[in-house]
Tab-separated table of C-alpha atoms (C1' of nucleotides) and ligand atoms in Angstrom:
chain	number	residue	atom	x	y	z
C	1	MET	CA	0.097	-0.056	0.205
C	2	ARG	CA	2.849	2.310	-0.412
C	3	LEU	CA	3.823	5.105	-2.484
C	4	SER	CA	7.519	5.583	-4.065
C	5	LYS	CA	9.950	7.698	-3.379
C	6	ARG	CA	9.555	8.336	-7.371
C	7	GLY	CA	5.857	9.344	-6.463
C	8	GLU	CA	6.585	11.547	-3.333
C	9	TYR	CA	9.357	13.718	-5.073
C	10	GLY	CA	7.062	13.973	-7.858
C	11	LEU	CA	3.838	15.189	-5.734
C	12	ARG	CA	6.229	17.559	-3.826
C	13	ALA	CA	7.624	18.782	-6.921
C	14	MET	CA	4.537	19.611	-8.578
C	15	ILE	CA	2.942	21.280	-5.243
C	16	ASP	CA	6.147	23.528	-5.117
C	17	LEU	CA	5.748	23.986	-8.743
C	18	ALA	CA	2.067	25.076	-8.203
C	19	SER	CA	2.822	27.270	-5.351
C	20	TRP	CA	5.711	29.338	-6.500
C	21	THR	CA	4.696	29.836	-9.943
C	22	GLN	CA	3.242	33.084	-10.905
C	23	ASP	CA	2.736	34.706	-14.124
C	24	GLY	CA	4.636	33.444	-17.009
C	25	ARG	CA	7.945	32.650	-15.242
C	26	VAL	CA	9.810	29.338	-14.931
C	27	ILE	CA	11.326	26.892	-12.348
C	28	SER	CA	14.310	25.482	-12.500
C	29	ILE	CA	15.051	21.748	-11.092
C	30	LYS	CA	17.532	22.912	-8.881
C	31	ALA	CA	15.744	25.258	-7.144
C	32	ILE	CA	12.679	22.926	-6.476
C	33	ALA	CA	15.365	20.224	-5.272
C	34	GLU	CA	16.882	22.683	-2.918
C	35	ARG	CA	13.274	23.513	-1.588
C	36	GLU	CA	12.095	20.205	-1.028
C	37	ASN	CA	15.216	18.135	-0.554
C	38	ILE	CA	15.508	16.089	-3.452
C	39	PRO	CA	18.319	14.328	-5.519
C	40	VAL	CA	18.566	16.598	-8.244
C	41	LYS	CA	19.499	14.106	-10.840
C	42	PHE	CA	16.482	11.887	-9.887
C	43	LEU	CA	14.351	14.703	-9.926
C	44	GLU	CA	15.366	15.487	-13.603
C	45	GLN	CA	14.295	12.216	-14.417
C	46	ILE	CA	10.756	12.869	-12.812
C	47	LEU	CA	10.032	16.055	-14.476
C	48	LEU	CA	11.018	14.539	-17.553
C	49	ALA	CA	8.108	11.849	-17.359
C	50	MET	CA	5.787	14.467	-16.259
C	51	LYS	CA	6.813	16.385	-19.129
C	52	ASN	CA	6.263	13.369	-21.479
C	53	GLY	CA	2.728	12.848	-19.750
C	54	GLY	CA	1.959	16.421	-20.485
C	55	LEU	CA	1.632	17.585	-16.786
C	56	VAL	CA	4.374	20.075	-16.927
C	57	ASN	CA	5.872	22.259	-19.826
C	58	SER	CA	9.644	23.626	-20.228
C	59	ARG	CA	11.561	26.191	-21.476
C	60	MET	CA	15.296	25.152	-21.996
C	61	GLY	CA	18.752	26.884	-22.118
C	62	ALA	CA	20.041	29.234	-19.262
C	63	SER	CA	17.336	30.727	-17.084
C	64	GLY	CA	14.916	28.052	-18.472
C	65	GLY	CA	13.069	25.688	-16.331
C	66	TYR	CA	9.257	24.078	-15.526
C	67	TYR	CA	5.731	25.337	-15.262
C	68	LEU	CA	2.504	23.510	-14.962
C	69	ALA	CA	0.925	22.505	-18.464
C	70	LYS	CA	-2.121	23.193	-16.959
C	71	PRO	CA	-3.915	25.647	-14.311
C	72	ALA	CA	-3.505	24.158	-10.765
C	73	ALA	CA	-6.869	23.420	-10.281
C	74	GLN	CA	-7.145	20.933	-13.319
C	75	ILE	CA	-4.265	19.016	-12.022
C	76	THR	CA	-5.153	16.041	-9.703
C	77	LEU	CA	-2.868	14.048	-7.319
C	78	GLY	CA	-4.565	11.041	-8.896
C	79	GLN	CA	-3.421	12.050	-12.588
C	80	ILE	CA	0.458	12.712	-11.339
C	81	ILE	CA	0.466	9.467	-9.026
C	82	ARG	CA	-0.888	7.177	-12.045
C	83	LEU	CA	1.726	8.880	-14.246
C	84	LEU	CA	4.857	7.819	-11.870
C	85	ASP	CA	3.595	4.948	-9.956
C	86	GLY	CA	1.047	3.351	-11.635
C	87	PRO	CA	-2.646	2.016	-10.906
C	88	LEU	CA	-3.888	3.416	-7.534
C	89	ALA	CA	-5.687	0.034	-6.911
C	90	PRO	CA	-4.443	-2.424	-4.598
C	91	ILE	CA	-5.039	-5.120	-6.609
C	92	ARG	CA	-4.871	-5.632	-10.292
C	93	CYS	CA	-8.392	-7.030	-10.780
C	94	VAL	CA	-9.929	-3.893	-9.515
C	95	SER	CA	-8.033	-1.773	-11.498
C	96	GLN	CA	-9.965	0.319	-14.308
C	97	MET	CA	-6.718	1.287	-16.209
C	98	ALA	CA	-4.461	-1.896	-15.952
C	99	TYR	CA	-7.239	-4.786	-15.341
C	100	GLU	CA	-5.615	-8.258	-15.532
C	101	PRO	CA	-7.379	-11.316	-13.992
C	102	CYS	CA	-5.744	-12.871	-10.301
C	103	SER	CA	-5.563	-16.320	-9.800
C	104	CYS	CA	-8.779	-16.564	-7.907
C	105	PRO	CA	-10.815	-19.457	-8.459
C	106	ASP	CA	-14.268	-17.070	-9.457
C	107	GLU	CA	-13.779	-13.511	-9.642
C	108	SER	CA	-17.291	-12.729	-9.757
C	109	THR	CA	-17.797	-14.178	-6.241
C	110	CYS	CA	-14.722	-13.259	-4.916
C	111	GLY	CA	-15.014	-11.461	-1.147
C	112	LEU	CA	-11.553	-10.222	-1.473
C	113	ARG	CA	-12.321	-8.416	-4.447
C	114	SER	CA	-15.152	-6.864	-3.705
C	115	VAL	CA	-13.617	-5.264	-0.736
C	116	MET	CA	-10.880	-4.179	-2.450
C	117	PHE	CA	-12.939	-2.477	-5.020
C	118	ASP	CA	-14.125	-0.222	-2.079
C	119	VAL	CA	-10.624	0.483	-1.182
C	120	ARG	CA	-9.696	1.655	-4.643
C	121	ASN	CA	-12.513	3.751	-4.865
C	122	ALA	CA	-12.101	5.508	-1.512
C	123	ILE	CA	-8.703	6.273	-2.699
C	124	ALA	CA	-9.739	7.447	-6.043
C	125	ASP	CA	-12.221	9.668	-4.850
C	126	ILE	CA	-9.704	11.496	-2.798
C	127	LEU	CA	-6.796	11.463	-5.307
C	128	ASP	CA	-9.120	12.052	-8.095
C	129	HIS	CA	-10.829	15.089	-6.404
C	130	GLN	CA	-7.879	16.601	-5.088
C	131	THR	CA	-6.306	19.108	-7.145
C	132	LEU	CA	-2.640	21.146	-7.124
C	133	ALA	CA	-5.004	24.242	-6.406
C	134	ASP	CA	-6.755	22.475	-3.515
C	135	VAL	CA	-3.665	21.177	-1.840
C	136	VAL	CA	-1.582	24.486	-1.917
C	137	HIS	CA	-4.399	26.574	-0.606
C	138	GLY	CA	-4.816	24.267	2.469
C	139	GLN	CA	-7.881	22.599	1.829
C	140	PRO	CA	-8.567	20.793	4.943
C	141	GLY	CA	-10.369	17.897	3.463
C	142	ASN	CA	-11.501	15.947	6.315
C	143	ASN	CA	-8.088	15.369	8.122
C	144	LEU	CA	-7.511	16.140	11.681
C	145	LYS	CA	-10.071	12.981	12.561
C	146	LEU	CA	-7.427	12.069	15.090
C	147	ASN	CA	-10.004	10.298	17.260
C	148	GLU	CA	-9.605	7.681	14.767
C	149	MET	CA	-7.573	5.058	16.741
C	150	SER	CA	-6.684	2.225	14.018
C	151	LYS	CA	-3.278	1.626	13.258
C	152	SER	CA	-1.555	2.305	9.539
R	1	MET	CA	-0.317	1.556	-3.730
R	2	ARG	CA	-0.476	-1.916	-4.452
R	3	LEU	CA	-0.843	-5.368	-2.333
R	4	SER	CA	1.827	-7.915	-2.642
R	5	LYS	CA	1.004	-11.671	-3.676
R	6	ARG	CA	1.884	-12.334	-0.365
R	7	GLY	CA	-0.853	-10.124	1.127
R	8	GLU	CA	-3.151	-11.170	-1.663
R	9	TYR	CA	-2.610	-15.043	-0.720
R	10	GLY	CA	-2.897	-14.784	2.883
R	11	LEU	CA	-6.139	-12.689	2.632
R	12	ARG	CA	-7.293	-15.409	0.286
R	13	ALA	CA	-6.402	-18.218	2.453
R	14	MET	CA	-7.427	-16.489	5.500
R	15	ILE	CA	-10.635	-16.157	3.898
R	16	ASP	CA	-11.224	-19.626	2.579
R	17	LEU	CA	-10.362	-20.770	6.111
R	18	ALA	CA	-13.325	-18.400	7.661
R	19	SER	CA	-15.534	-20.092	5.152
R	20	TRP	CA	-14.886	-23.743	5.326
R	21	THR	CA	-13.997	-23.947	8.922
R	22	GLN	CA	-16.792	-25.592	11.322
R	23	ASP	CA	-16.948	-26.770	14.603
R	24	GLY	CA	-13.376	-28.017	15.505
R	25	ARG	CA	-11.846	-28.913	12.168
R	26	VAL	CA	-8.678	-27.986	10.790
R	27	ILE	CA	-7.736	-27.491	7.084
R	28	SER	CA	-4.458	-28.281	5.490
R	29	ILE	CA	-2.255	-25.926	3.514
R	30	LYS	CA	-2.404	-28.434	0.671
R	31	ALA	CA	-6.349	-27.991	0.682
R	32	ILE	CA	-6.160	-24.215	0.651
R	33	ALA	CA	-3.457	-23.798	-1.848
R	34	GLU	CA	-5.564	-26.268	-4.356
R	35	ARG	CA	-9.146	-24.401	-3.864
R	36	GLU	CA	-7.481	-20.741	-4.259
R	37	ASN	CA	-4.641	-21.564	-6.804
R	38	ILE	CA	-1.984	-20.851	-4.534
R	39	PRO	CA	1.584	-22.232	-4.845
R	40	VAL	CA	1.679	-24.501	-1.615
R	41	LYS	CA	5.420	-23.715	-0.568
R	42	PHE	CA	4.764	-19.971	-0.492
R	43	LEU	CA	1.720	-20.327	1.006
R	44	GLU	CA	3.556	-22.639	3.949
R	45	GLN	CA	5.291	-19.265	4.832
R	46	ILE	CA	2.492	-17.171	4.874
R	47	LEU	CA	0.596	-19.440	7.001
R	48	LEU	CA	3.354	-19.904	9.352
R	49	ALA	CA	3.924	-15.705	9.586
R	50	MET	CA	0.378	-15.684	10.664
R	51	LYS	CA	0.810	-18.399	13.159
R	52	ASN	CA	3.472	-16.235	14.859
R	53	GLY	CA	1.518	-13.373	14.473
R	54	GLY	CA	-1.728	-14.898	16.489
R	55	LEU	CA	-3.934	-15.110	13.595
R	56	VAL	CA	-4.183	-18.862	13.189
R	57	ASN	CA	-3.467	-21.916	15.260
R	58	SER	CA	-2.500	-25.296	14.034
R	59	ARG	CA	-2.501	-28.999	14.737
R	60	MET	CA	0.487	-30.652	13.571
R	61	GLY	CA	0.830	-34.037	12.096
R	62	ALA	CA	-1.093	-36.177	10.210
R	63	SER	CA	-4.702	-35.148	9.368
R	64	GLY	CA	-3.420	-31.814	10.859
R	65	GLY	CA	-3.532	-28.148	9.468
R	66	TYR	CA	-4.661	-24.776	10.474
R	67	TYR	CA	-7.715	-22.956	12.120
R	68	LEU	CA	-8.377	-18.917	12.778
R	69	ALA	CA	-7.186	-18.228	16.301
R	70	LYS	CA	-10.145	-15.992	16.997
R	71	PRO	CA	-13.663	-15.856	15.734
R	72	ALA	CA	-14.046	-14.638	11.893
R	73	ALA	CA	-16.005	-11.627	13.209
R	74	GLN	CA	-12.916	-10.653	15.629
R	75	ILE	CA	-10.305	-10.719	12.551
R	76	THR	CA	-10.166	-7.633	10.129
R	77	LEU	CA	-8.296	-7.491	6.682
R	78	GLY	CA	-6.365	-4.588	8.278
R	79	GLN	CA	-4.952	-6.859	10.803
R	80	ILE	CA	-3.741	-9.480	8.070
R	81	ILE	CA	-2.561	-6.932	5.834
R	82	ARG	CA	-0.221	-5.253	8.567
R	83	LEU	CA	1.148	-8.330	9.318
R	84	LEU	CA	2.310	-9.627	5.732
R	85	ASP	CA	2.599	-6.496	3.846
R	86	GLY	CA	3.128	-3.970	6.814
R	87	PRO	CA	1.582	-0.455	7.369
R	88	LEU	CA	-1.587	0.587	5.670
R	89	ALA	CA	-0.131	4.148	5.172
R	90	PRO	CA	0.913	5.374	1.656
R	91	ILE	CA	3.749	7.320	3.050
R	92	ARG	CA	5.602	6.727	6.327
R	93	CYS	CA	5.148	10.246	7.617
R	94	VAL	CA	1.002	9.283	8.256
R	95	SER	CA	1.738	5.798	9.467
R	96	GLN	CA	0.460	5.389	12.806
R	97	MET	CA	2.255	2.059	13.405
R	98	ALA	CA	5.429	3.011	11.429
R	99	TYR	CA	6.002	6.589	11.527
R	100	GLU	CA	9.263	8.023	10.072
R	101	PRO	CA	10.056	11.335	9.238
R	102	CYS	CA	10.713	12.496	5.544
R	103	SER	CA	12.680	14.578	3.639
R	104	CYS	CA	10.031	17.258	3.334
R	105	PRO	CA	11.015	20.628	4.892
R	106	ASP	CA	8.381	21.122	7.035
R	107	GLU	CA	6.038	18.522	7.828
R	108	SER	CA	3.615	20.477	10.022
R	109	THR	CA	2.423	22.616	6.615
R	110	CYS	CA	3.238	19.807	4.123
R	111	GLY	CA	0.076	19.754	1.986
R	112	LEU	CA	0.789	16.310	0.762
R	113	ARG	CA	1.074	14.967	4.033
R	114	SER	CA	-2.398	16.136	5.144
R	115	VAL	CA	-3.785	14.660	1.792
R	116	MET	CA	-1.957	11.578	2.484
R	117	PHE	CA	-3.222	10.987	6.007
R	118	ASP	CA	-6.828	11.581	4.480
R	119	VAL	CA	-6.150	8.718	2.260
R	120	ARG	CA	-4.857	6.274	5.229
R	121	ASN	CA	-7.637	7.120	7.174
R	122	ALA	CA	-9.898	6.034	3.995
R	123	ILE	CA	-7.993	3.016	3.607
R	124	ALA	CA	-7.978	1.916	7.290
R	125	ASP	CA	-11.573	2.726	7.942
R	126	ILE	CA	-12.560	0.172	5.352
R	127	LEU	CA	-9.853	-2.588	6.478
R	128	ASP	CA	-10.036	-2.403	10.027
R	129	HIS	CA	-13.641	-2.645	9.864
R	130	GLN	CA	-14.059	-5.614	7.567
R	131	THR	CA	-13.680	-8.536	9.284
R	132	LEU	CA	-13.426	-11.912	7.573
R	133	ALA	CA	-17.074	-12.900	8.685
R	134	ASP	CA	-18.165	-9.632	6.693
R	135	VAL	CA	-16.556	-11.009	3.597
R	136	VAL	CA	-17.501	-14.529	3.832
R	137	HIS	CA	-21.385	-13.442	4.278
R	138	GLY	CA	-20.778	-11.112	1.439
R	139	GLN	CA	-20.957	-7.828	3.081
R	140	PRO	CA	-21.885	-5.780	0.404
R	141	GLY	CA	-19.945	-2.591	1.614
R	142	ASN	CA	-20.636	0.214	-0.955
R	143	ASN	CA	-19.360	-1.498	-4.016
R	144	LEU	CA	-21.500	-1.163	-7.140
R	145	LYS	CA	-20.811	2.598	-7.291
R	146	LEU	CA	-19.748	1.900	-11.198
R	147	ASN	CA	-21.073	5.467	-11.997
R	148	GLU	CA	-17.646	6.316	-10.855
R	149	MET	CA	-15.813	7.440	-13.754
R	150	SER	CA	-12.240	7.625	-12.121
R	151	LYS	CA	-9.612	5.043	-13.477
R	152	SER	CA	-7.505	3.609	-10.859
P	1	DC	C1'	6.262	-49.591	16.126
P	2	DC	C1'	6.029	-47.701	11.304
P	3	DT	C1'	4.427	-45.063	7.735
P	4	DA	C1'	2.030	-41.474	5.871
P	5	DT	C1'	0.704	-36.926	6.026
P	6	DA	C1'	1.329	-32.639	8.361
P	7	DT	C1'	3.526	-28.602	9.801
P	8	DT	C1'	7.637	-26.371	11.238
P	9	DC	C1'	11.875	-23.944	9.978
P	10	DT	C1'	16.188	-22.123	7.712
P	11	DA	C1'	18.432	-21.319	3.440
P	12	DT	C1'	18.715	-20.249	-1.365
P	13	DT	C1'	17.313	-18.080	-5.516
P	14	DG	C1'	15.622	-15.683	-9.760
P	15	DT	C1'	13.523	-11.793	-10.874
P	16	DT	C1'	11.874	-7.107	-10.613
P	17	DT	C1'	11.523	-3.014	-8.678
P	18	DT	C1'	13.240	1.042	-6.375
P	19	DA	C1'	16.479	5.027	-5.985
P	20	DG	C1'	19.267	6.736	-7.487
P	21	DT	C1'	24.328	8.481	-10.428
P	22	DA	C1'	26.912	9.259	-14.643
P	23	DG	C1'	27.800	11.551	-18.438
P	24	DG	C1'	27.138	13.766	-22.511
P	25	DA	C1'	23.907	16.322	-26.040
P	26	DC	C1'	21.345	20.097	-27.084
P	27	DA	C1'	19.233	24.633	-26.243
P	28	DT	C1'	19.190	29.639	-24.616
P	29	DT	C1'	20.895	33.620	-22.422
P	30	DT	C1'	24.150	36.898	-20.940
L	1	DA	C1'	31.935	31.459	-25.661
L	2	DA	C1'	30.781	30.809	-21.420
L	3	DA	C1'	27.663	29.691	-18.305
L	4	DT	C1'	23.258	27.797	-17.419
L	5	DG	C1'	19.572	25.215	-18.093
L	6	DT	C1'	16.972	21.066	-19.864
L	7	DC	C1'	17.085	16.389	-22.635
L	8	DC	C1'	17.746	11.578	-23.002
L	9	DT	C1'	20.002	7.166	-22.502
L	10	DA	C1'	22.520	3.986	-19.809
L	11	DC	C1'	24.318	2.042	-15.691
L	12	DT	C1'	24.070	0.307	-10.830
L	13	DA	C1'	24.004	-0.964	-6.112
L	14	DA	C1'	20.281	-2.419	-2.798
L	15	DA	C1'	16.282	-3.965	-1.523
L	16	DA	C1'	11.779	-6.605	-1.940
L	17	DC	C1'	9.277	-9.636	-4.024
L	18	DA	C1'	7.780	-14.615	-5.629
L	19	DA	C1'	9.025	-18.463	-4.896
L	20	DT	C1'	11.895	-23.061	-4.133
L	21	DA	C1'	14.347	-26.722	-1.730
L	22	DG	C1'	15.104	-29.619	1.905
L	23	DA	C1'	15.186	-31.201	5.943
L	24	DA	C1'	13.587	-31.833	10.928
L	25	DT	C1'	9.708	-32.710	13.698
L	26	DA	C1'	4.846	-34.237	15.087
L	27	DT	C1'	0.793	-37.021	14.981
L	28	DA	C1'	-2.934	-40.393	13.606
L	29	DG	C1'	-4.112	-44.924	12.406
L	30	DG	C1'	-2.911	-49.548	11.661
X	201	LIG	S1	-10.764	-12.105	-8.203
X	201	LIG	FE1	-9.327	-10.877	-7.742
X	201	LIG	S2	-8.835	-11.453	-5.657
X	201	LIG	FE2	-10.457	-12.727	-6.221
X	202	LIG	S1	5.958	15.618	5.446
X	202	LIG	FE1	5.669	13.670	4.742
X	202	LIG	S2	5.087	14.091	2.619
X	202	LIG	FE2	5.563	15.946	3.413
DNA sequence: CCTATATTCTATTGTTTTAGTAGGACATTT
DNA sequence: AAATGTCCTACTAAAACAATAGAATATAGG
């Protein structure tokens, strides 16, 4: 159930980009890496992948850098994670973007599958609706439910 | 965001165990493996781990096998996954059972963290309340939300 | 007691994924 | 032309994953 460093760095970089971008300015990899404590060369790859995925654009050359390809309110965390880390679904048989049958004898009566379907929807409901704009402007969501005692 | 084969097999085995156990009967690894299409020797390890984790008990020797250590209604999918796969949280800085700081400059103002906190709670809310008994008796949950168009 | 059938436990293996590093080509500004 | 950037590919070390192997131990049933 875990997000890779690649995914984590990518998200942090995008949030950084969304919060520091204004007007027609661009931001260099180095600037993001320093602010966010991310290895420069690793971040380079990640931003490149996101460029190829259409989430950011870049300007080359000296004083070049990156900027969001779309308004922050139109980029969801779900898009970023899928691009960098693959499907959100915990198990392939409930994935919409990368379905694959599992070794279960009968998928249609599988109890695990129906629970995991709920889990994947719960995750996607959050990640596909939280945009970079929401995150930057501190959209509270419904966190602070610290009375929840379950351990993760 | 994905569940390992180890976790998947473990869950399937426990569900199998919960649905075929009655009275004081025990079920052999081989029986489970055949019904669930799981490699026998791999399942062996997994069940052993769950025995050491206190979720199942066993009877050794001929006509021996495994049985649930507690009533099915008292074993949650969350317990099983944590035992076999570790924390449910997508990122360590929001994990209750295995917290670890990340490289973020400031955890208290991190937007990503607060979103991931919601995600981990959404996952835990489901997995810590769904018991083996629920799964076996086809507790519908709130699946069938096929009008949800997000891709996982 | 013997044998067949189980669990128990440790070690080893091959593959894939992860988390980077390295280095050079290319573009743009100054 | 030099400095500063992105672009792109290849490489690598380490960890995680998905098993497999094999021997030890325990028990039921004849
Ligand atoms: S059908 Fe995928 S886990 Fe059963
Ligand atoms: S504090 Fe963990 S992601 Fe920012």
